Amino acid sequence: MTALTDINSAPARLRRSVLSVPAGNARALEKVHGLDCDAVIFDLEDSVAPEKKIEARDNLRRLFRERPLRNRETIIRINPLETEFGRADMDLVVEISPEVVLVPKVERVSEMQAIADILSETGAPDELAIWAMIETPKGVLNAAAIAGADERLRCFVVGLNDLRKGTGVLSQPGRAYLVPWLMQVVLVGRAYGIDVIDSVFNDFKDAEAFDAECAQGRAMGFSGKMLIHPAQIEPANRHFGPDPRAVEEAEAVIAAFSRPEAQHLNVINLNGKMVERLHLAEAEKLVAKTRIIAERKKSS
């Protein structure tokens, strides 16, 4: 069971841009190596037709063996275990060991426990994490229970296409009628110290509307956004990445608390503002993310 945790106590990870790539599309798989996204979801579920599932698994097996993705988080989205494809997908996960297995349409704790049991029984490394897609009414209602289901859980990914279908809410700019549910998932994620990724934006040609939705998602507290097209990577990185002014302020907070006279203080005065030690943890995580971005640029 996962305890409630402060989000700033978790290790810094970049999840600004999480690109979904169909595992059945060999050409798209090759292109991911040159993209500046933080994470890649190799999708075996919705984007792959039933008759292409075996081929898609073979594509991933070959990719991970011959040309593994570097400096990006690797995630495999499986089919639900209760389908005819789910167990074969999990066998592949255990075999090629991505960083994450993403479970679709999670509604019950038992679904998370079944995945965790397979990983444990097959000797998968403890570092192989689980992400859960919250994309149905029951998933939203049970989010808190799901978040505490297993210590491997690191992230929620919101899926609005299925949630709209399951509730009848229309697709409208601003997502006004969806905001309460989105914020409920964010709140649960923060309570349990796990990241929460905003849903895909379907019209990748509408750059202005996508930009606005990224700004909204960042303001709501999401860690990043799930993407369906490489054109969405740059704006997602920009909106969900460290703001230069915020980084400056974070560095000032770190410097202020590092002074000898502040070593045993929980609150200090910084340029006329009262700053608490809890802001130090937040500042350190922000600066750590900035360093990760800089190091990846150097290595690319």
Coordinates of C-alpha atoms in Angstrom, one line a residue:
M1 CA 0.0 0.0 0.0
T2 CA 1.4 3.4 -1.0
A3 CA 1.4 6.1 1.7
L4 CA 0.3 9.7 1.1
T5 CA 3.4 11.6 0.1
D6 CA 4.5 15.2 -0.6
I7 CA 5.1 15.4 -4.4
N8 CA 8.4 17.3 -3.7
S9 CA 9.8 14.4 -1.8
A10 CA 9.8 12.2 -5.0
P11 CA 12.8 12.2 -7.3
A12 CA 12.8 14.8 -10.0
R13 CA 11.6 13.3 -13.4
L14 CA 10.8 15.1 -16.6
R15 CA 7.4 14.2 -17.9
R16 CA 6.5 17.4 -19.8
S17 CA 5.9 15.7 -23.1
V18 CA 4.8 12.1 -23.2
L19 CA 4.4 11.0 -26.9
S20 CA 2.3 8.1 -27.8
V21 CA 3.6 6.0 -30.7
P22 CA 1.7 3.1 -32.3
A23 CA 3.9 0.0 -31.9
G24 CA 2.5 -1.3 -35.2
N25 CA 4.1 1.6 -37.1
A26 CA 7.7 0.7 -37.7
R27 CA 8.5 4.0 -39.4
A28 CA 7.1 6.0 -36.5
L29 CA 9.2 3.9 -34.0
E30 CA 12.3 4.8 -35.9
K31 CA 11.6 8.5 -35.8
V32 CA 11.3 8.7 -32.0
H33 CA 15.1 8.7 -31.6
G34 CA 15.4 12.2 -33.0
L35 CA 12.5 13.7 -31.0
D36 CA 12.9 16.0 -27.9
C37 CA 10.0 14.4 -25.9
D38 CA 10.6 13.4 -22.3
A39 CA 8.9 10.0 -22.5
V40 CA 7.5 7.7 -25.2
I41 CA 4.5 5.5 -24.8
F42 CA 4.9 2.5 -27.2
D43 CA 1.2 1.7 -27.6
L44 CA 0.0 -1.9 -28.1
E45 CA -3.6 -1.1 -27.3
D46 CA -6.0 1.2 -29.1
S47 CA -3.8 2.2 -32.0
V48 CA -3.0 -1.4 -33.0
A49 CA -5.6 -3.5 -34.9
P50 CA -6.2 -7.0 -33.5
E51 CA -4.6 -8.7 -36.4
K52 CA -1.4 -6.5 -36.0
K53 CA -0.8 -7.2 -32.3
I54 CA 1.8 -9.9 -32.8
E55 CA 3.7 -7.8 -35.4
A56 CA 3.6 -4.8 -33.0
R57 CA 5.1 -6.8 -30.2
D58 CA 7.8 -8.0 -32.6
N59 CA 8.5 -4.4 -33.6
L60 CA 9.1 -3.5 -29.9
R61 CA 11.2 -6.5 -29.3
R62 CA 13.5 -5.6 -32.2
L63 CA 13.6 -1.9 -31.2
F64 CA 14.6 -2.6 -27.6
R65 CA 17.2 -5.1 -28.7
E66 CA 18.8 -3.3 -31.6
R67 CA 18.3 0.4 -31.0
P68 CA 17.0 1.2 -27.5
L69 CA 15.8 4.7 -26.8
R70 CA 18.2 6.7 -24.7
N71 CA 17.6 9.6 -22.3
R72 CA 13.8 9.2 -22.5
E73 CA 11.5 7.3 -20.3
T74 CA 10.2 4.2 -22.1
I75 CA 6.6 3.1 -21.5
I76 CA 4.7 0.2 -23.0
R77 CA 0.9 0.5 -23.0
I78 CA -0.5 -3.0 -22.8
N79 CA -4.0 -4.3 -23.6
P80 CA -6.2 -5.1 -20.6
L81 CA -5.3 -8.4 -18.9
E82 CA -8.8 -9.7 -19.4
T83 CA -8.4 -9.5 -23.2
E84 CA -6.8 -12.2 -25.3
F85 CA -3.8 -9.9 -25.8
G86 CA -3.0 -8.7 -22.3
R87 CA -0.9 -11.6 -21.0
A88 CA 1.2 -11.7 -24.1
D89 CA 1.8 -8.0 -23.8
M90 CA 2.9 -8.5 -20.2
D91 CA 5.3 -11.3 -21.3
L92 CA 6.9 -8.8 -23.6
V93 CA 7.2 -6.2 -20.9
V94 CA 9.0 -8.7 -18.6
E95 CA 11.2 -9.8 -21.5
I96 CA 12.4 -6.4 -22.8
S97 CA 12.0 -4.5 -19.5
P98 CA 11.0 -0.9 -20.4
E99 CA 10.9 1.6 -17.5
V100 CA 7.1 1.6 -17.3
V101 CA 4.1 -0.6 -18.0
L102 CA 1.0 1.5 -18.7
V103 CA -2.3 -0.1 -17.8
P104 CA -5.4 1.2 -19.7
K105 CA -8.8 1.9 -18.4
V106 CA -8.0 1.2 -14.8
E107 CA -11.1 1.1 -12.6
R108 CA -10.3 -1.3 -9.7
V109 CA -7.5 -1.9 -7.3
S110 CA -7.5 -5.6 -8.3
E111 CA -6.4 -4.6 -11.8
M112 CA -3.3 -2.9 -10.4
Q113 CA -2.6 -5.8 -8.1
A114 CA -2.8 -8.3 -10.9
I115 CA -0.2 -6.4 -12.9
A116 CA 2.0 -6.0 -9.8
D117 CA 1.7 -9.7 -9.1
I118 CA 2.9 -10.6 -12.6
L119 CA 5.9 -8.4 -12.3
S120 CA 6.8 -9.8 -8.9
E121 CA 6.3 -13.5 -9.9
T122 CA 8.4 -13.1 -13.0
G123 CA 11.3 -11.4 -11.3
A124 CA 10.9 -8.1 -13.0
P125 CA 13.2 -5.4 -11.5
D126 CA 11.8 -3.3 -8.7
E127 CA 12.5 -0.2 -10.9
L128 CA 10.0 -1.3 -13.5
A129 CA 7.1 1.1 -12.6
I130 CA 3.4 1.0 -13.3
W131 CA 1.4 3.9 -14.7
A132 CA -2.4 3.8 -14.7
M133 CA -4.7 5.4 -17.3
I134 CA -7.8 7.0 -15.6
E135 CA -10.3 7.2 -18.4
T136 CA -13.7 6.0 -17.2
P137 CA -16.2 7.3 -14.7
K138 CA -15.3 4.4 -12.3
G139 CA -11.7 5.2 -12.7
V140 CA -12.2 8.7 -11.6
L141 CA -14.4 7.7 -8.7
N142 CA -11.9 5.1 -7.5
A143 CA -8.7 7.1 -8.2
A144 CA -7.7 7.3 -4.5
A145 CA -8.0 3.6 -4.0
I146 CA -6.1 2.9 -7.2
A147 CA -3.3 5.3 -6.2
G148 CA -2.7 3.4 -3.0
A149 CA -2.8 0.0 -4.6
D150 CA 0.9 -0.7 -5.1
E151 CA 4.3 0.9 -4.5
R152 CA 5.3 0.5 -8.2
L153 CA 2.6 3.1 -9.2
R154 CA 4.3 6.3 -10.3
C155 CA 1.9 8.1 -12.5
F156 CA -1.7 8.6 -13.6
V157 CA -2.5 9.4 -17.3
V158 CA -5.9 10.9 -17.9
G159 CA -7.8 9.7 -21.0
L160 CA -10.6 12.1 -21.9
N161 CA -11.7 10.4 -25.2
D162 CA -13.1 7.4 -23.2
L163 CA -14.2 9.6 -20.3
R164 CA -16.2 11.8 -22.7
K165 CA -17.7 8.7 -24.3
G166 CA -18.6 7.2 -20.9
T167 CA -20.3 10.4 -19.6
G168 CA -21.7 12.1 -22.7
V169 CA -19.8 15.3 -22.1
L170 CA -19.2 17.0 -25.4
S171 CA -15.7 18.0 -26.6
Q172 CA -15.6 21.8 -26.1
P173 CA -12.9 24.4 -25.8
G174 CA -11.9 25.0 -22.2
R175 CA -13.1 21.6 -21.0
A176 CA -15.4 23.4 -18.5
Y177 CA -17.6 20.3 -17.6
L178 CA -14.5 18.1 -17.3
V179 CA -12.5 20.3 -15.0
P180 CA -13.9 19.0 -11.7
W181 CA -13.0 15.4 -12.6
L182 CA -9.6 16.4 -13.9
M183 CA -8.8 18.3 -10.7
Q184 CA -10.0 15.3 -8.7
V185 CA -7.4 13.1 -10.4
V186 CA -4.7 15.8 -9.9
L187 CA -5.6 16.0 -6.2
V188 CA -5.3 12.3 -5.7
G189 CA -2.0 12.2 -7.5
R190 CA -0.5 14.9 -5.4
A191 CA -1.8 13.3 -2.2
Y192 CA 0.0 10.1 -3.1
G193 CA 3.1 11.7 -4.5
I194 CA 2.6 10.6 -8.0
D195 CA 2.7 12.5 -11.3
V196 CA -0.4 13.2 -13.3
I197 CA -0.3 13.5 -17.1
D198 CA -3.0 15.5 -18.9
S199 CA -5.0 13.9 -21.7
V200 CA -4.2 14.0 -25.5
F201 CA -5.5 16.9 -27.6
N202 CA -6.9 15.3 -30.8
D203 CA -6.6 18.1 -33.4
F204 CA -2.8 18.3 -33.7
K205 CA -3.2 20.8 -36.5
D206 CA -4.9 23.4 -34.3
A207 CA -1.7 24.8 -32.7
E208 CA -3.5 27.7 -31.0
A209 CA -6.1 25.6 -29.2
F210 CA -3.4 23.1 -28.2
D211 CA -1.3 25.9 -26.7
A212 CA -4.3 27.1 -24.7
E213 CA -5.0 23.6 -23.4
C214 CA -1.3 23.2 -22.3
A215 CA -1.5 26.5 -20.4
Q216 CA -4.7 25.3 -18.7
G217 CA -3.2 21.9 -17.8
R218 CA -0.1 23.5 -16.3
A219 CA -2.3 25.9 -14.3
M220 CA -4.3 23.0 -13.0
G221 CA -1.2 21.2 -11.7
F222 CA -0.6 18.5 -14.3
S223 CA 3.0 17.3 -14.7
G224 CA 2.9 17.2 -18.5
K225 CA 0.7 16.2 -21.4
M226 CA 0.2 13.0 -23.4
L227 CA 0.8 13.7 -27.1
I228 CA -0.2 12.2 -30.4
H229 CA 2.1 14.1 -32.8
P230 CA 5.7 15.3 -32.8
A231 CA 4.5 18.9 -33.5
Q232 CA 3.0 19.0 -30.0
I233 CA 6.3 18.3 -28.3
E234 CA 7.8 21.9 -28.3
P235 CA 4.7 23.6 -26.9
A236 CA 4.3 20.9 -24.2
N237 CA 7.9 21.3 -23.2
R238 CA 7.6 25.0 -23.0
H239 CA 4.4 25.1 -20.9
F240 CA 5.2 22.3 -18.5
G241 CA 8.9 23.1 -18.3
P242 CA 10.6 25.3 -15.7
D243 CA 9.9 29.0 -16.1
P244 CA 13.2 30.9 -16.2
R245 CA 11.9 33.4 -13.7
A246 CA 10.8 30.6 -11.3
V247 CA 14.2 29.0 -11.7
E248 CA 15.9 32.2 -10.7
E249 CA 13.7 32.5 -7.6
A250 CA 14.3 28.9 -6.8
E251 CA 18.1 29.4 -6.9
A252 CA 17.7 32.4 -4.6
V253 CA 15.7 30.3 -2.1
I254 CA 18.4 27.5 -2.1
A255 CA 21.2 30.0 -1.7
A256 CA 19.3 31.8 1.2
F257 CA 18.7 28.5 3.1
S258 CA 22.4 27.5 2.6
R259 CA 23.7 30.4 4.6
P260 CA 25.0 29.5 8.1
E261 CA 22.6 31.7 9.9
A262 CA 19.6 29.9 8.2
Q263 CA 20.7 26.3 8.9
H264 CA 18.3 25.8 11.8
L265 CA 15.5 28.1 10.6
N266 CA 12.2 27.0 9.2
V267 CA 11.2 30.4 7.9
I268 CA 13.4 33.2 6.5
N269 CA 13.0 36.6 5.1
L270 CA 14.0 36.8 1.4
N271 CA 13.8 40.2 -0.2
G272 CA 10.8 41.2 2.0
K273 CA 9.0 37.8 1.5
M274 CA 8.5 35.1 4.2
V275 CA 9.9 31.9 2.7
E276 CA 9.3 28.5 4.5
R277 CA 11.6 25.5 4.4
L278 CA 8.9 23.6 2.5
H279 CA 9.6 26.0 -0.4
L280 CA 13.2 24.8 -0.3
A281 CA 12.2 21.3 -1.3
E282 CA 10.1 22.7 -4.1
A283 CA 13.0 24.9 -5.3
E284 CA 15.5 22.0 -5.2
K285 CA 13.2 19.9 -7.4
L286 CA 12.7 22.7 -9.9
V287 CA 16.4 23.3 -10.2
A288 CA 17.1 19.6 -10.5
K289 CA 14.7 19.4 -13.5
T290 CA 16.5 22.3 -15.1
R291 CA 19.7 20.4 -14.8
I292 CA 18.2 17.3 -16.4
I293 CA 17.1 19.4 -19.4
A294 CA 20.5 21.0 -19.7
E295 CA 22.3 17.6 -19.5
R296 CA 20.0 16.0 -22.1
K297 CA 20.7 18.9 -24.5
K298 CA 24.4 18.4 -24.1
S299 CA 24.2 14.7 -24.9
S300 CA 21.8 15.0 -27.8

